[in-house]
XYZ file of C-alpha atoms in Angstrom:
159
model
C 2.142 -189.488 152.852
C 3.624 -192.470 154.706
C 6.211 -191.573 157.326
C 8.659 -193.811 159.112
C 8.515 -193.205 162.841
C 12.334 -193.268 162.883
C 12.305 -190.148 160.660
C 10.142 -188.143 163.081
C 11.970 -185.921 165.543
C 9.690 -183.752 167.660
C 12.733 -182.100 169.217
C 13.950 -180.719 165.894
C 12.699 -177.189 165.199
C 12.542 -178.059 161.496
C 9.773 -180.563 162.282
C 7.574 -177.703 163.534
C 8.271 -175.711 160.351
C 6.856 -178.476 158.163
C 3.441 -177.917 156.578
C 0.438 -178.594 158.786
C -0.627 -181.736 156.895
C 2.878 -183.245 157.206
C 2.903 -182.703 160.967
C -0.538 -184.290 161.248
C 0.683 -187.273 159.221
C 3.641 -187.587 161.595
C 1.378 -187.640 164.648
C -0.884 -190.166 162.921
C 2.185 -192.373 162.372
C 3.151 -192.000 166.047
C -0.378 -192.967 167.137
C -0.168 -196.116 165.016
C 2.999 -197.273 166.776
C 2.749 -199.316 169.987
C 4.004 -197.717 173.176
C 5.064 -194.165 173.843
C 7.793 -193.007 171.464
C 10.807 -191.508 173.227
C 12.743 -188.465 172.024
C 16.023 -186.925 173.080
C 15.962 -183.502 174.668
C 17.588 -180.605 172.853
C 20.981 -179.376 173.940
C 20.263 -175.972 175.481
C 23.145 -174.080 177.029
C 21.264 -172.684 180.047
C 19.455 -175.909 181.014
C 21.148 -179.261 181.581
C 20.106 -181.949 179.087
C 17.569 -184.261 180.649
C 16.708 -187.923 180.151
C 14.422 -187.356 177.167
C 10.655 -187.376 176.913
C 7.757 -189.491 175.723
C 5.227 -188.337 173.133
C 1.724 -189.111 174.366
C -0.332 -189.069 171.174
C -3.345 -191.305 171.908
C -6.276 -190.479 174.186
C -6.100 -193.825 175.989
C -2.423 -193.224 176.753
C -3.173 -189.733 178.035
C -5.788 -191.150 180.405
C -3.297 -193.745 181.661
C -0.489 -191.204 182.048
C -2.829 -188.912 183.989
C -3.496 -191.727 186.448
C 0.216 -192.260 187.117
C 1.762 -188.970 188.337
C 4.472 -190.954 190.139
C 5.727 -192.077 186.709
C 4.719 -189.097 184.550
C 5.398 -185.797 186.277
C 3.985 -182.487 185.033
C 5.663 -180.526 187.802
C 9.058 -180.500 186.104
C 8.017 -178.366 183.124
C 5.062 -179.812 181.262
C 5.041 -176.771 178.979
C 8.626 -177.194 177.846
C 10.761 -180.137 176.882
C 13.737 -179.320 179.120
C 13.104 -179.685 182.850
C 13.377 -176.334 184.583
C 15.601 -175.988 187.638
C 13.545 -176.248 190.849
C 14.037 -172.565 191.701
C 12.236 -171.533 188.483
C 9.087 -173.639 188.972
C 7.225 -171.017 190.985
C 8.209 -168.226 188.605
C 7.206 -170.007 185.384
C 4.658 -172.349 186.913
C 1.022 -172.688 185.973
C -1.634 -175.315 186.539
C -0.360 -177.375 183.649
C 2.961 -177.659 185.490
C 1.390 -179.006 188.674
C 0.858 -182.521 189.927
C -1.630 -183.643 192.548
C -2.364 -182.848 195.284
C -1.517 -179.192 194.516
C -3.118 -179.378 191.047
C -6.399 -180.719 192.477
C -6.487 -177.987 195.137
C -5.947 -175.157 192.643
C -8.352 -176.763 190.150
C -11.129 -176.783 192.780
C -10.544 -173.062 193.370
C -10.517 -171.956 189.731
C -13.187 -174.358 188.439
C -15.968 -172.069 189.726
C -14.994 -169.551 187.054
C -15.690 -172.158 184.344
C -19.205 -173.201 185.312
C -21.789 -173.183 182.502
C -23.351 -170.054 184.029
C -20.043 -168.175 184.134
C -19.147 -169.242 180.587
C -22.561 -168.018 179.383
C -21.990 -164.645 181.086
C -18.608 -164.372 179.375
C -20.082 -165.351 176.002
C -22.888 -162.795 176.376
C -20.355 -160.075 177.234
C -18.104 -160.899 174.261
C -21.111 -160.857 171.917
C -22.214 -157.491 173.312
C -18.757 -155.963 172.906
C -18.359 -157.433 169.394
C -21.747 -156.029 168.370
C -20.761 -152.543 169.594
C -17.423 -152.706 167.773
C -19.045 -153.798 164.496
C -21.801 -151.189 164.855
C -19.126 -148.498 165.216
C -17.100 -149.507 162.158
C -18.374 -146.766 159.852
C -15.437 -144.618 158.850
C -12.884 -147.201 159.991
C -9.556 -147.745 158.341
C -10.529 -151.017 156.668
C -7.829 -152.774 158.672
C -9.659 -155.629 160.433
C -6.957 -156.071 163.055
C -6.894 -152.402 164.055
C -10.639 -151.802 163.728
C -11.982 -155.038 165.244
C -9.615 -157.789 166.374
C -7.306 -155.664 168.538
C -10.238 -153.960 170.251
C -12.233 -157.065 171.219
C -9.873 -158.630 173.808
C -9.191 -155.341 175.576
C -12.869 -154.439 175.871
C -14.006 -157.993 176.765
C -11.484 -158.454 179.562
C -13.404 -156.354 182.081
C -16.101 -158.940 182.730
């Protein structure tokens, strides 16, 4: 399916309702275009309309953008298209919404929890809990979500 880049609108909710393969074709088309395609921000009543945003769809562009925080800021709402008002950054903020040097400082603190040893401990714990859940399935309801899936996160979280 060949798409014209002019027909792609990442801001339009209908784009995100398209079938998976159509969305992938759209991103493939964006990756084949030179530069970083720009999109208008949606008109949202509670947040002033901003200057628009760029779609970073290629790895090389992501690496370059990551090296230029003065030009590409995450701290203004990387998880949403509209820029949040400054007073909401702390409330809704997370690491993905931080720029250096604060991002680097927090990353150094939390990175210890993602060492290969810690990940292996987590994996071992999840496997142990999953084994116990499956072993106790006799007489269950037959509803996978109720009998297995809903129980795994709650029991695995106490690691």
